[in-house]
CSV table of C-alpha atoms and ligand atoms in Angstrom, one decimal:
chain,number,residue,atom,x,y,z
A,1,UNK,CA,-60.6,36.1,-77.8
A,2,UNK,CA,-58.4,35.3,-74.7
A,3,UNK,CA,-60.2,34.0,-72.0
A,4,UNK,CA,-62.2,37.1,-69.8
A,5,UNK,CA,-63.8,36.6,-66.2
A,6,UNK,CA,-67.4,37.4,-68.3
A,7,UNK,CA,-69.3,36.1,-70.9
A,8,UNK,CA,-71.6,39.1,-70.7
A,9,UNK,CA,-72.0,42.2,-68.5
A,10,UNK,CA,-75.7,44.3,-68.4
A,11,UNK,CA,-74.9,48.1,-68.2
A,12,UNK,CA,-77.9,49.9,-67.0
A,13,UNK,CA,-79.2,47.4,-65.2
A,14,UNK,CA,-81.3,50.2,-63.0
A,15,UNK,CA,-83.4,51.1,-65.8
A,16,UNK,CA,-86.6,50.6,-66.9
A,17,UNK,CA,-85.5,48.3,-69.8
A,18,UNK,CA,-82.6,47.1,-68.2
A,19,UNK,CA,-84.4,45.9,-64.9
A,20,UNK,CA,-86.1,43.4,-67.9
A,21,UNK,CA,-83.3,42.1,-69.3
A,22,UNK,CA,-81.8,41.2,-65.9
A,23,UNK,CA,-84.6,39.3,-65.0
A,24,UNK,CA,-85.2,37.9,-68.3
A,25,UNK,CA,-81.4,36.3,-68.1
A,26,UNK,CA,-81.8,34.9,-64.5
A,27,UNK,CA,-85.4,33.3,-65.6
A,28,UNK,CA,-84.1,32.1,-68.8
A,29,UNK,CA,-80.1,31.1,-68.3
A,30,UNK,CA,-80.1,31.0,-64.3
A,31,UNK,CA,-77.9,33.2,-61.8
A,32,UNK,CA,-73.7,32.8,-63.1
A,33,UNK,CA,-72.2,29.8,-63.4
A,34,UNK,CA,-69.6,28.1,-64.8
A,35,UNK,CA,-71.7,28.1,-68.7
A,36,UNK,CA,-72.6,31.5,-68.2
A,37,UNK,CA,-70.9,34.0,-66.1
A,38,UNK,CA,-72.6,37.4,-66.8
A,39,UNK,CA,-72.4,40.5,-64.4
A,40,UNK,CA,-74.6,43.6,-63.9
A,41,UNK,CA,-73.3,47.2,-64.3
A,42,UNK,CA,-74.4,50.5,-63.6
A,43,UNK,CA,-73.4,53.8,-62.0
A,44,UNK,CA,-74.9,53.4,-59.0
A,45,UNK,CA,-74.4,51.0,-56.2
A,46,UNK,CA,-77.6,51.3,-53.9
A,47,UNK,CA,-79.5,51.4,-57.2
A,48,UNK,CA,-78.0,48.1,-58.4
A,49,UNK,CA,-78.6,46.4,-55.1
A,50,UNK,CA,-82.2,47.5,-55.1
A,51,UNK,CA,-82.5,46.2,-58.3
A,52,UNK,CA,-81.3,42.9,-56.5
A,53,UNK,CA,-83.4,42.8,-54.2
A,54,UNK,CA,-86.8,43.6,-55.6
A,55,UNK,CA,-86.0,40.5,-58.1
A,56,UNK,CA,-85.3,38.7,-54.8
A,57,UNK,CA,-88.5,39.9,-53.0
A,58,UNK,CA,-91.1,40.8,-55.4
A,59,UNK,CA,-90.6,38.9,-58.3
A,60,UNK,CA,-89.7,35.8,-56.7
A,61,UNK,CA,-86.1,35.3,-58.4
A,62,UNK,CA,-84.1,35.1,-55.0
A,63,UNK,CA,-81.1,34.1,-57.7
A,64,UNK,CA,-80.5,37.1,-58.2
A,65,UNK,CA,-78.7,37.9,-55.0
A,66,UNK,CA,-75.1,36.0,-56.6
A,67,UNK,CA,-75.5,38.6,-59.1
A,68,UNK,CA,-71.9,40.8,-58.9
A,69,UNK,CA,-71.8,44.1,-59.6
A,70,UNK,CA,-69.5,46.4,-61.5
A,71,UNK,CA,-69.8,50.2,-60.7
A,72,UNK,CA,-69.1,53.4,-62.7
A,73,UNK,CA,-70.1,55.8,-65.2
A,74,UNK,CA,-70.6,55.5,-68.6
A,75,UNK,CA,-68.6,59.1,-68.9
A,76,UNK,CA,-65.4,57.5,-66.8
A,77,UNK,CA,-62.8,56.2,-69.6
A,78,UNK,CA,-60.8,53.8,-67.1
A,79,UNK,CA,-64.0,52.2,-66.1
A,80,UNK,CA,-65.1,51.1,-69.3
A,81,UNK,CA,-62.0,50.5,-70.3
A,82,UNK,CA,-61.4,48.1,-67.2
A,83,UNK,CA,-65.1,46.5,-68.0
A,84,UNK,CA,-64.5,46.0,-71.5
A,85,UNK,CA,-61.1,44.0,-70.9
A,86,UNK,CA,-63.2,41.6,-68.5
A,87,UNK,CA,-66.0,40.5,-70.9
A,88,UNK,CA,-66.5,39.2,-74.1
A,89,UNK,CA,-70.0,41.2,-74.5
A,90,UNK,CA,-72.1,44.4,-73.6
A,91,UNK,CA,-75.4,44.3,-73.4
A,92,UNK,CA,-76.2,48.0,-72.9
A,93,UNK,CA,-79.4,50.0,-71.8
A,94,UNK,CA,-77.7,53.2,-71.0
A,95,UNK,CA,-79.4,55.6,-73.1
A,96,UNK,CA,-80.2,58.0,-74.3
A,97,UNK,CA,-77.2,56.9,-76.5
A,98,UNK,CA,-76.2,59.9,-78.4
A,99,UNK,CA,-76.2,61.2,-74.4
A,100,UNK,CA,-74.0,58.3,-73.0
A,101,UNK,CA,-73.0,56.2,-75.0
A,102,UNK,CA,-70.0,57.0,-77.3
A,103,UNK,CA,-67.2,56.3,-75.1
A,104,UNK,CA,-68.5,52.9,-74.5
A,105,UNK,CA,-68.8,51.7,-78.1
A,106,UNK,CA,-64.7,53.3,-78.6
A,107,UNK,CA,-64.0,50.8,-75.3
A,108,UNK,CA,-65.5,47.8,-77.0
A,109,UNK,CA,-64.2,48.3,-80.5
A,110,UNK,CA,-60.7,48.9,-79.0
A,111,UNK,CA,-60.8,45.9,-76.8
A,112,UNK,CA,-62.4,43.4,-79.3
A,113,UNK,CA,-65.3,43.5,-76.9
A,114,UNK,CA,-68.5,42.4,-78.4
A,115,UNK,CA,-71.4,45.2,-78.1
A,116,UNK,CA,-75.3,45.1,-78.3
A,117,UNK,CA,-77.6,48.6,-77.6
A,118,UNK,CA,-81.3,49.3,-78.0
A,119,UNK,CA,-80.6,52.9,-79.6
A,120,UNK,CA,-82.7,54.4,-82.6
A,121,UNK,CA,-80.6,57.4,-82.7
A,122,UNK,CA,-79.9,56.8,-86.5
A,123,UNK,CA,-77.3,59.7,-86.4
A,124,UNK,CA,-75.4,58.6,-83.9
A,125,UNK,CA,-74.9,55.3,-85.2
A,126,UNK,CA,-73.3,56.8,-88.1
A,127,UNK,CA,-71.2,59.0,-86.2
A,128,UNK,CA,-70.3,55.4,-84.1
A,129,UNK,CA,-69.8,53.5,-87.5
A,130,UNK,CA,-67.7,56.5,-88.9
A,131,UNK,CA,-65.2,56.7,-85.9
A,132,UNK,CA,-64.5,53.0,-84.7
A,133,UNK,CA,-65.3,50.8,-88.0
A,134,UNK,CA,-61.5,50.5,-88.3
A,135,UNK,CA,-60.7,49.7,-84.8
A,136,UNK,CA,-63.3,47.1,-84.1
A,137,UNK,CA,-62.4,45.6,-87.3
A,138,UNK,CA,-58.7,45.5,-86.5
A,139,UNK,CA,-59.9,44.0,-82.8
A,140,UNK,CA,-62.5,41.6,-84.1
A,141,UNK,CA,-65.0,43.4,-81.9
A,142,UNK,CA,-68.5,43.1,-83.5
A,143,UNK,CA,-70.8,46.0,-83.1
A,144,UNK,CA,-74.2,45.8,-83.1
A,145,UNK,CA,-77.3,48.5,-82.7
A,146,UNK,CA,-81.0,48.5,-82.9
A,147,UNK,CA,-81.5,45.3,-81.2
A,148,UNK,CA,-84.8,45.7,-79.9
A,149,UNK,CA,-87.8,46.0,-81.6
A,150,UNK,CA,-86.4,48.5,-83.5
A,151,UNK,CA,-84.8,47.0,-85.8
A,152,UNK,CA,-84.9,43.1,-85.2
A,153,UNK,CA,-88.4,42.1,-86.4
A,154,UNK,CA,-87.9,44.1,-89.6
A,155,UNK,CA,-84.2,43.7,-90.2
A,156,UNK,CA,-84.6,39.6,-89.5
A,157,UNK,CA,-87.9,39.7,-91.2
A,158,UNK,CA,-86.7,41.0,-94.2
A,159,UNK,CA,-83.8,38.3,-93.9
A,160,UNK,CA,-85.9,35.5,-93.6
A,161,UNK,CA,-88.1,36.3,-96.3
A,162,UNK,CA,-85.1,37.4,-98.6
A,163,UNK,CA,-83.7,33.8,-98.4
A,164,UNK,CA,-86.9,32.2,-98.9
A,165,UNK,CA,-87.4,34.0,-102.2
A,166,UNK,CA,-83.9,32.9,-103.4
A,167,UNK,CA,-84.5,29.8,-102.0
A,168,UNK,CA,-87.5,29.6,-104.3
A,169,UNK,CA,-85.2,30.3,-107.4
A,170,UNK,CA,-86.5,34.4,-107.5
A,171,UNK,CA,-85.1,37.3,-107.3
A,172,UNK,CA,-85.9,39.1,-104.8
A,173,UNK,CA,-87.6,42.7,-106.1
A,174,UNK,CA,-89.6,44.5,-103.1
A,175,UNK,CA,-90.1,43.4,-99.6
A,176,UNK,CA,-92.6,45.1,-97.3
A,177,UNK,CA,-92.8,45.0,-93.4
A,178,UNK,CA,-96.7,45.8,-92.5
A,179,UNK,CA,-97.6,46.0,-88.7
A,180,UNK,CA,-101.4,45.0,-88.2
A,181,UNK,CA,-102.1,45.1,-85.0
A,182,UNK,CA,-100.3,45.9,-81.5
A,183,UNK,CA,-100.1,47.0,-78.5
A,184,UNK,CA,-97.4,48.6,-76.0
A,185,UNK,CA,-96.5,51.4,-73.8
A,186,UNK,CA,-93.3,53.8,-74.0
A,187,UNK,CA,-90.9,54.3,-71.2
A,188,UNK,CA,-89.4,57.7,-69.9
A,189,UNK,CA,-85.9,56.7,-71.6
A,190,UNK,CA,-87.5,56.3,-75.4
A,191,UNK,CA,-88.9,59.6,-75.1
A,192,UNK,CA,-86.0,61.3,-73.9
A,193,UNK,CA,-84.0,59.4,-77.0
A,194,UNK,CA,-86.6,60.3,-79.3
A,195,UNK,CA,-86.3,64.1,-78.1
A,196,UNK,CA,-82.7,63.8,-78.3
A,197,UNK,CA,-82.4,62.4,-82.1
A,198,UNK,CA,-84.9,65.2,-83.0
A,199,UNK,CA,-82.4,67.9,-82.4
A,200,UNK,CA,-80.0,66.2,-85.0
A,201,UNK,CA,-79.4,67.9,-89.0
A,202,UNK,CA,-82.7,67.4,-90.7
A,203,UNK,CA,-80.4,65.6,-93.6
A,204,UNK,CA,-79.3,63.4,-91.1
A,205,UNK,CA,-82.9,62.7,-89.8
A,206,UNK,CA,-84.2,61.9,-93.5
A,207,UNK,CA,-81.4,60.4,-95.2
A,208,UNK,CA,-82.4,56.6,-95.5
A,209,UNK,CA,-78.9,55.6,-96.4
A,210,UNK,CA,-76.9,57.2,-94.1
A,211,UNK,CA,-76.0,53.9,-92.4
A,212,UNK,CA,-74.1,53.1,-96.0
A,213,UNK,CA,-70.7,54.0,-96.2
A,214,UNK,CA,-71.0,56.8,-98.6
A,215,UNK,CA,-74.0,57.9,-97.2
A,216,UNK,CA,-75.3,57.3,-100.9
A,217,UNK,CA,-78.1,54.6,-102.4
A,218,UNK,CA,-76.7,51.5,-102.4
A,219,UNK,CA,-78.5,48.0,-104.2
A,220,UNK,CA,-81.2,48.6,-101.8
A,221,UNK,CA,-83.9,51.2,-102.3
A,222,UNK,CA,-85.8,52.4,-99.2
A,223,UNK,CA,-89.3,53.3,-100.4
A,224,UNK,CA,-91.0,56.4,-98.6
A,225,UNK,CA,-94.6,56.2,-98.1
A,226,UNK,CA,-97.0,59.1,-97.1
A,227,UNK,CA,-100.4,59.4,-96.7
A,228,UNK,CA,-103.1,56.7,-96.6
A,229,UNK,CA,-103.6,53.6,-99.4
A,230,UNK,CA,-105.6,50.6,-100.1
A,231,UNK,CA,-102.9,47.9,-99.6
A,232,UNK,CA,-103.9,45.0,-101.7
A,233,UNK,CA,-101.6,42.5,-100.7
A,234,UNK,CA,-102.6,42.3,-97.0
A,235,UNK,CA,-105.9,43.8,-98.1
A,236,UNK,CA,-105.8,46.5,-95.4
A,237,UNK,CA,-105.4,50.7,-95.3
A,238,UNK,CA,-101.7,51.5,-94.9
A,239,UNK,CA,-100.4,54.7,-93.4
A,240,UNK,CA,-96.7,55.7,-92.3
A,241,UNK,CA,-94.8,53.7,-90.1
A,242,UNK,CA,-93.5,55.9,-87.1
A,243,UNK,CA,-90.3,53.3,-86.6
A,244,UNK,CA,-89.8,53.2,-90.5
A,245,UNK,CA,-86.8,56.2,-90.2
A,246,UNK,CA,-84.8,53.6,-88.3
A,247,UNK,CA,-86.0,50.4,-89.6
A,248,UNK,CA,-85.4,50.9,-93.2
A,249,UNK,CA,-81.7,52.3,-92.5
A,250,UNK,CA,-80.6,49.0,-90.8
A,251,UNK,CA,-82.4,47.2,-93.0
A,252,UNK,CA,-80.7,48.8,-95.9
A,253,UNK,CA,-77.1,48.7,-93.6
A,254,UNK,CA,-77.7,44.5,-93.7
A,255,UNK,CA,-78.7,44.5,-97.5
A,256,UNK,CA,-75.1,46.5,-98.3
A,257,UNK,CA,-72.9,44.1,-95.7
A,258,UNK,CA,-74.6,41.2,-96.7
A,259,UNK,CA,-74.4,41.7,-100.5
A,260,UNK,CA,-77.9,41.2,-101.2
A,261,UNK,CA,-79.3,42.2,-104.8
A,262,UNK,CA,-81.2,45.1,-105.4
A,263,UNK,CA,-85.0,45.4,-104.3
A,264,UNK,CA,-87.3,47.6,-102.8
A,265,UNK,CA,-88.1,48.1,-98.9
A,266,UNK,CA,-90.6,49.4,-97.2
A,267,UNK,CA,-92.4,49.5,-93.7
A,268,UNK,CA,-96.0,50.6,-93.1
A,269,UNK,CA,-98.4,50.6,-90.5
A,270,UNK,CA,-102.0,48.9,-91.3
A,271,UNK,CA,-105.3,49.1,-90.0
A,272,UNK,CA,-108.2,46.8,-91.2
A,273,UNK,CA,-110.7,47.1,-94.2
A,274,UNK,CA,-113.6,49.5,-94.1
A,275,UNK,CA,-114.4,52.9,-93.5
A,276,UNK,CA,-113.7,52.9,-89.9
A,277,UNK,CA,-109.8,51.3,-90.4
A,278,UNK,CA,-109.5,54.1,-92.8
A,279,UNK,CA,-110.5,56.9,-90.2
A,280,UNK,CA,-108.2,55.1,-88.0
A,281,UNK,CA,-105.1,55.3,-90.4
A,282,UNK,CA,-105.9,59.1,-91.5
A,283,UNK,CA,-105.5,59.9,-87.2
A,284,UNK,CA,-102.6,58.3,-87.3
A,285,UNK,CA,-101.0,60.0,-89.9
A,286,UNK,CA,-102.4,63.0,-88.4
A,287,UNK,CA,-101.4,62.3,-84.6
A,288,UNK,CA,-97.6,60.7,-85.6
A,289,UNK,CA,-97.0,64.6,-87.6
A,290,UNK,CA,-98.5,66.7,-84.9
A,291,UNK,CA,-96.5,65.2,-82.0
A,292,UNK,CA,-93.3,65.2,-84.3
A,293,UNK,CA,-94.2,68.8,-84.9
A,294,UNK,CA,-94.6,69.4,-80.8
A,295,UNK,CA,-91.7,68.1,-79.9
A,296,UNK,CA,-89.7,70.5,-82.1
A,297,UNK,CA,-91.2,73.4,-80.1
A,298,UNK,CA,-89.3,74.0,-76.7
A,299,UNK,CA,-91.9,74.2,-74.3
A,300,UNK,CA,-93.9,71.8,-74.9
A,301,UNK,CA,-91.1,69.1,-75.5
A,302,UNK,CA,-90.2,70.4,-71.7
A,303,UNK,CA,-93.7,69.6,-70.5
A,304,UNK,CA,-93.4,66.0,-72.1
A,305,UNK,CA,-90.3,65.4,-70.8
A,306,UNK,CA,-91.4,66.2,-67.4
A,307,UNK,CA,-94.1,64.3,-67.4
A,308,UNK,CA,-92.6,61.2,-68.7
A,309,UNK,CA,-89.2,60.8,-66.6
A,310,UNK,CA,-86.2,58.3,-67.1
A,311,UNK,CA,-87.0,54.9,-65.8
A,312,UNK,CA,-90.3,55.1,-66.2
A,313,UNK,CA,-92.6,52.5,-68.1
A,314,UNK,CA,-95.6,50.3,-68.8
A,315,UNK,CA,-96.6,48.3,-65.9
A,316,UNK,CA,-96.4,45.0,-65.7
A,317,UNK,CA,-99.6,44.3,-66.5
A,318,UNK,CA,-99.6,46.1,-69.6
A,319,UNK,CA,-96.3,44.4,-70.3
A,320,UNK,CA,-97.9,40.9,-70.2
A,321,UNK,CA,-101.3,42.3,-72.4
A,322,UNK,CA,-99.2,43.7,-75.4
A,323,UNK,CA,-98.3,42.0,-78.4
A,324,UNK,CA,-97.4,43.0,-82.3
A,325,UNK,CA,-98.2,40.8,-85.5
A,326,UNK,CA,-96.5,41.9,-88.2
A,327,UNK,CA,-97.2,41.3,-92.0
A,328,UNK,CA,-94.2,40.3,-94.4
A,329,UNK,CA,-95.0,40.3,-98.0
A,330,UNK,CA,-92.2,39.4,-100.4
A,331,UNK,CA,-92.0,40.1,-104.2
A,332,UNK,CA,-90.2,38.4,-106.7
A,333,UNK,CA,-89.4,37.4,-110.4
A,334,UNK,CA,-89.3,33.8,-111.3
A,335,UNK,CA,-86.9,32.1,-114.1
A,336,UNK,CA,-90.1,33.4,-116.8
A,337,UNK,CA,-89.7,36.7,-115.6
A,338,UNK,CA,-93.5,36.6,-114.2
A,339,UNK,CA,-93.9,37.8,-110.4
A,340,UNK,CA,-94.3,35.8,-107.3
A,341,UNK,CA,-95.3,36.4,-104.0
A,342,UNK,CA,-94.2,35.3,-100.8
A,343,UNK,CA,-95.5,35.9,-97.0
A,344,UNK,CA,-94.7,35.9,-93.8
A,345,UNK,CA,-95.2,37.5,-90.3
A,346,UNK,CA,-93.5,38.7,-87.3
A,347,UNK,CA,-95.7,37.2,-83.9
A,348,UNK,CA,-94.7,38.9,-80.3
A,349,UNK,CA,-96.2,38.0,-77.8
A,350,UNK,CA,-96.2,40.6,-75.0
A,351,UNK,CA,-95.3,44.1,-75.1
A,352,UNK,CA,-92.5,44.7,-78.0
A,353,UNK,CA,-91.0,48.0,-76.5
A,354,UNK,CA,-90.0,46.6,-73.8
A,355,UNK,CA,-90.6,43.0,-72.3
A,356,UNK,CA,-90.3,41.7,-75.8
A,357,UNK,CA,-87.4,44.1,-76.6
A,358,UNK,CA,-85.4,42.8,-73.2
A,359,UNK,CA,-85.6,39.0,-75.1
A,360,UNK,CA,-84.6,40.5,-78.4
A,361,UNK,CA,-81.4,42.4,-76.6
A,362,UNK,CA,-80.7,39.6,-74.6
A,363,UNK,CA,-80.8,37.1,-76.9
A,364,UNK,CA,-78.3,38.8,-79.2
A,365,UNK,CA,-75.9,39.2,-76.1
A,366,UNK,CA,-75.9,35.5,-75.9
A,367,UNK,CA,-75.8,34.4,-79.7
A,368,UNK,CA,-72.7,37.4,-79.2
A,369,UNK,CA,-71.2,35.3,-76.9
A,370,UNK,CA,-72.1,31.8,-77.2
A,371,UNK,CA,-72.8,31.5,-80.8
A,372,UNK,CA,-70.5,30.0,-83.3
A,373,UNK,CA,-70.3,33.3,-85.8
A,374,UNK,CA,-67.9,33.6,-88.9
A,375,UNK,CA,-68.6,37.6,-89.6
A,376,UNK,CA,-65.6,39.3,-88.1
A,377,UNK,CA,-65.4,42.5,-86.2
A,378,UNK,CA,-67.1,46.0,-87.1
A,379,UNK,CA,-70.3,47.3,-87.4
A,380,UNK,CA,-72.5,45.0,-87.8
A,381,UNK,CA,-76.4,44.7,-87.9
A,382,UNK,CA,-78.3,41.7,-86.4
A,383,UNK,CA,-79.4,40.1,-89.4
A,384,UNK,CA,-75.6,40.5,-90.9
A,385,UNK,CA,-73.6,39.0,-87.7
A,386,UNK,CA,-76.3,37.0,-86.1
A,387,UNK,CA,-79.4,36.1,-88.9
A,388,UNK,CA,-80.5,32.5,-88.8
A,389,UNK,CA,-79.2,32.1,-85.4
A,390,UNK,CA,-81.1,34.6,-83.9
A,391,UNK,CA,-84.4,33.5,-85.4
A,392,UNK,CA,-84.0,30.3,-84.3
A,393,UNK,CA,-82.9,31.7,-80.9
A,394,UNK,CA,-86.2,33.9,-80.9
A,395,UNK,CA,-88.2,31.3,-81.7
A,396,UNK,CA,-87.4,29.0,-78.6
A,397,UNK,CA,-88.6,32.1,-76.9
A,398,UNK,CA,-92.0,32.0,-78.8
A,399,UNK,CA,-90.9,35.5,-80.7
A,400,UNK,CA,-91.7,33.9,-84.2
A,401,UNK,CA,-90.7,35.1,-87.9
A,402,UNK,CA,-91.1,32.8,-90.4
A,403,UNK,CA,-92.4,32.2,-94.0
A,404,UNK,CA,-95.7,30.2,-94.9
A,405,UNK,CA,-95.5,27.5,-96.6
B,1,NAP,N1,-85.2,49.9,-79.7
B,1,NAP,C1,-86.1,49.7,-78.9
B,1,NAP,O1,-87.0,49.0,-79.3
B,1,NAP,C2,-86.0,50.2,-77.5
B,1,NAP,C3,-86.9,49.7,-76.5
B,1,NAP,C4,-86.7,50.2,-75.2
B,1,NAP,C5,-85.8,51.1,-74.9
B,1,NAP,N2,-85.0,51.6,-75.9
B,1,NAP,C6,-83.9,52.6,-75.6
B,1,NAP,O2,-83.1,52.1,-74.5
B,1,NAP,C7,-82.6,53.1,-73.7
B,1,NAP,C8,-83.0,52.9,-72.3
B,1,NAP,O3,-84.4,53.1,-72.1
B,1,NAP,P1,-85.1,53.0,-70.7
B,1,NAP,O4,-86.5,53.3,-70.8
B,1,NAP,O5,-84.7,51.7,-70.1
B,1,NAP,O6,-84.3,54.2,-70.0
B,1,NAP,P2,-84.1,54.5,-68.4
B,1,NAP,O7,-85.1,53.8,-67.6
B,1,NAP,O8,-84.0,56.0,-68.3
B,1,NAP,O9,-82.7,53.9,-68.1
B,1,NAP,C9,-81.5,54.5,-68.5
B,1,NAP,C10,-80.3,53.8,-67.8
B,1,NAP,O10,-79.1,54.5,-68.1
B,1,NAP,C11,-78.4,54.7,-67.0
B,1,NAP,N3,-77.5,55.9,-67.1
B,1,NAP,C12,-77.9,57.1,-67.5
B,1,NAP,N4,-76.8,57.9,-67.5
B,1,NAP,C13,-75.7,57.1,-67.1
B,1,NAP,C14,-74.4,57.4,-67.0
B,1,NAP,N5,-73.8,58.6,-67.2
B,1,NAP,N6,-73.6,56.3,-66.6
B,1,NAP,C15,-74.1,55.1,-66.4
B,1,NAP,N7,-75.4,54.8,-66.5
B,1,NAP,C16,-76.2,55.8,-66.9
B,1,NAP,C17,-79.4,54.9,-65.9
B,1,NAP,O11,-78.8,54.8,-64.6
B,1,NAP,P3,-79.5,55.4,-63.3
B,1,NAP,O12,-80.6,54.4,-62.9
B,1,NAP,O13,-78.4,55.4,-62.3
B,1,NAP,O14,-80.1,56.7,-63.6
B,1,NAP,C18,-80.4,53.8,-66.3
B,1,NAP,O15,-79.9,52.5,-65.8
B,1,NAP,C19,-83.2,54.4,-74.4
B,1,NAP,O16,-82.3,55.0,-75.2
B,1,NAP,C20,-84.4,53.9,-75.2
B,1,NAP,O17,-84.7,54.7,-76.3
B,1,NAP,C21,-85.1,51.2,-77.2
């Protein structure tokens, strides 16, 4: 890539999850400077600048005032054409994505400008994938979604523990993502996304492998669980997984692009033994189809989204309390043909959705653009561009997914 004024350029740096990456960069890599020039972007320039200086004057990170700014709108064609010829990467938070954010991902893949998003809107993506694969593979520009907590922790988690298995000398037959426990808020933008991918064609919605180019089962099978079961592997009570309708389609995306043999996936989420972490999984189950069901009905989804705006979020103190563990459990056949099991977990520290999900995005912007990567451009996923590198990038940042031992 010729030489650009920017490594890296935050759009929607006003948001709620936006706001978080910022600060996370200037804590973490400092204000610009010669190793790292980066930029902040949004559509609005008092916006920006108060984003400046709260940073400055509340959060005690007065670097933040040689932050530049770049100003326009993600609908504005000569804007993001002009932004994407001065960077090497996008870091985006504009969302909802479906809303905003198409013209931004055809500016990157015809520039050769590399691109990370937080969306989960699983149709879009495909629309994305099906319009500039060809362009951003012609212009080297790699293209990456889902790189929050949807999908990383299950699309690196399922990496990690796939290598370790072949590492092992098996191959690799099911591998199951199980989140124990947690805890996080939701912002105004997620459930304004969420509202929006609802609206798409239910055989969009439910398709598991319409990330794949043919839209048809590839070597992975995505395994769709319903109801409540005794788990014996983790030895908990397992019910559906609400993040599983994205997970398991990048995760089955990175199995395709990155040749992988055939196995099983799946995602659930646990609660512990006994009567009570039963109970708890059958309200779950029950709660996760009765607001999916509410949503679909006009007024009520109005209400919601009233009462949740854009650029709203958990606080900061909630931010700091929430954390996810997730189980990984790997199966596979040894050179006898008898099973083995491997396991591993997924350990966040503070709230995934959001503070945890700002180090997940912009640690993928900087293994984008400081990272020594040999996938070329297209659409990628984060396990298939950025895998080891990542984890080991995470895990400097105390965001851990390993194997035991
Ligand atoms: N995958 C995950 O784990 C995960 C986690 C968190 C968030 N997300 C996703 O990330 C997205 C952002 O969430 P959020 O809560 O941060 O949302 P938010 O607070 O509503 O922020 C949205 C941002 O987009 C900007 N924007 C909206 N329309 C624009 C336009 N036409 N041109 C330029 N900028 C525009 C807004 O700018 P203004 O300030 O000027 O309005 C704001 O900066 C959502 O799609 C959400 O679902 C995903």
């Amino acid at each position: 890539m010729a030489s650009r004024k920017y490594d890296l350029v935050v759009f929607g740096a006003t948001g709620f999850t936006g706001r978080l990456v910022v600060e996370y960069y200037l804590r973490t890599y400092g204000p610009p400077s010669p190793s790292f020039q980066w930029a902040i972007a949004g559509r609005n320039q008092d916006k920006l600048r108060k984003v400046i200086q709260e940073l400055e004057t509340h959060k005690g990170v007065p670097e933040s005032k040689y932050l530049e700014t770049l100003i326009g709108s993600s609908e504005d064609s000569v804007f993001l054409d002009a932004l994407t010829k001065q960077t090497k990467v996008v870091v985006t938070t504009v969302g909802p994505y479906g809303k905003y954010g198409s013209k931004l991902v055809a500016a990157c893949a015809a520039n050769g400008t590399h691109y990370a998003d937080l969306t989960g809107e699983v149709p879009w993506i495909a629309k994305m994938i099906a319009s500039h694969e060809n362009t951003a593979q012609a212009s080297g520009a790699r293209i990456l979604h889902c790189c929050g907590f949807d999908s990383e922790p299950s699309d690196l988690g399922a990496h990690v523990l796939y290598n370790a298995m072949q590492k092992r000398g098996l191959t690799p037959t099911e591998i199951k993502f199980v989140l124990g426990s947690s805890q996080g808020g939701v912002s105004g933008g997620t459930v304004h996304s969420l509202a929006d991918a609802m609206m798409s064609p239910v055989e969009e919605m439910t398709n598991p492998y319409i990330l794949l180019p043919d839209k048809k089962k590839g070597s992975m099978t995505v395994k769709q669980t319903r109801g409540v079961w005794w788990d014996q592997d983790v030895r908990r009570w397992n019910a559906p997984f609400i993040m599983a309708g994205i997970n398991t389609r990048v995760v089955a995306r990175s199995s395709h692009l990155m040749d992988r043999v055939p196995f099983t996936y799946l995602e659930t989420h646990s609660f512990p033994k006994g009567l009570w972490g039963c109970l708890q999984a059958c309200m779950l189950t029950v709660a996760v189809g009765v607001a999916m069901v509410s949503m679909a009905i006009p007024p009520i989804r109005w209400i919601v989204l009233k009462v949740i705006p854009p650029g709203s979020g958990p606080s900061e103190n909630a931010r700091k309390k929430g954390y996810a563990l997730i189980y990984l459990v790997g199966k596979g056949l040894n050179k006898e043909g008898k099973e083995e099991v491997v396991k591993g977990s997924v350990r966040i520290s503070g709230d995934p959705g959001y503070q945890e999900t700002a180090k997940m995005l912009a640690e993928t912007g900087m293994a984008l653009a400081k990272d020594k990567l040999s996938v070329q451009g297209g659409f990628h996923t984060p396990a298939s561009a950025l895998g080891d590198t990542l984890v080991a990038r995470l895990k400097r940042r105390n965001l851990i997914i390993e194997v035991e031992e």
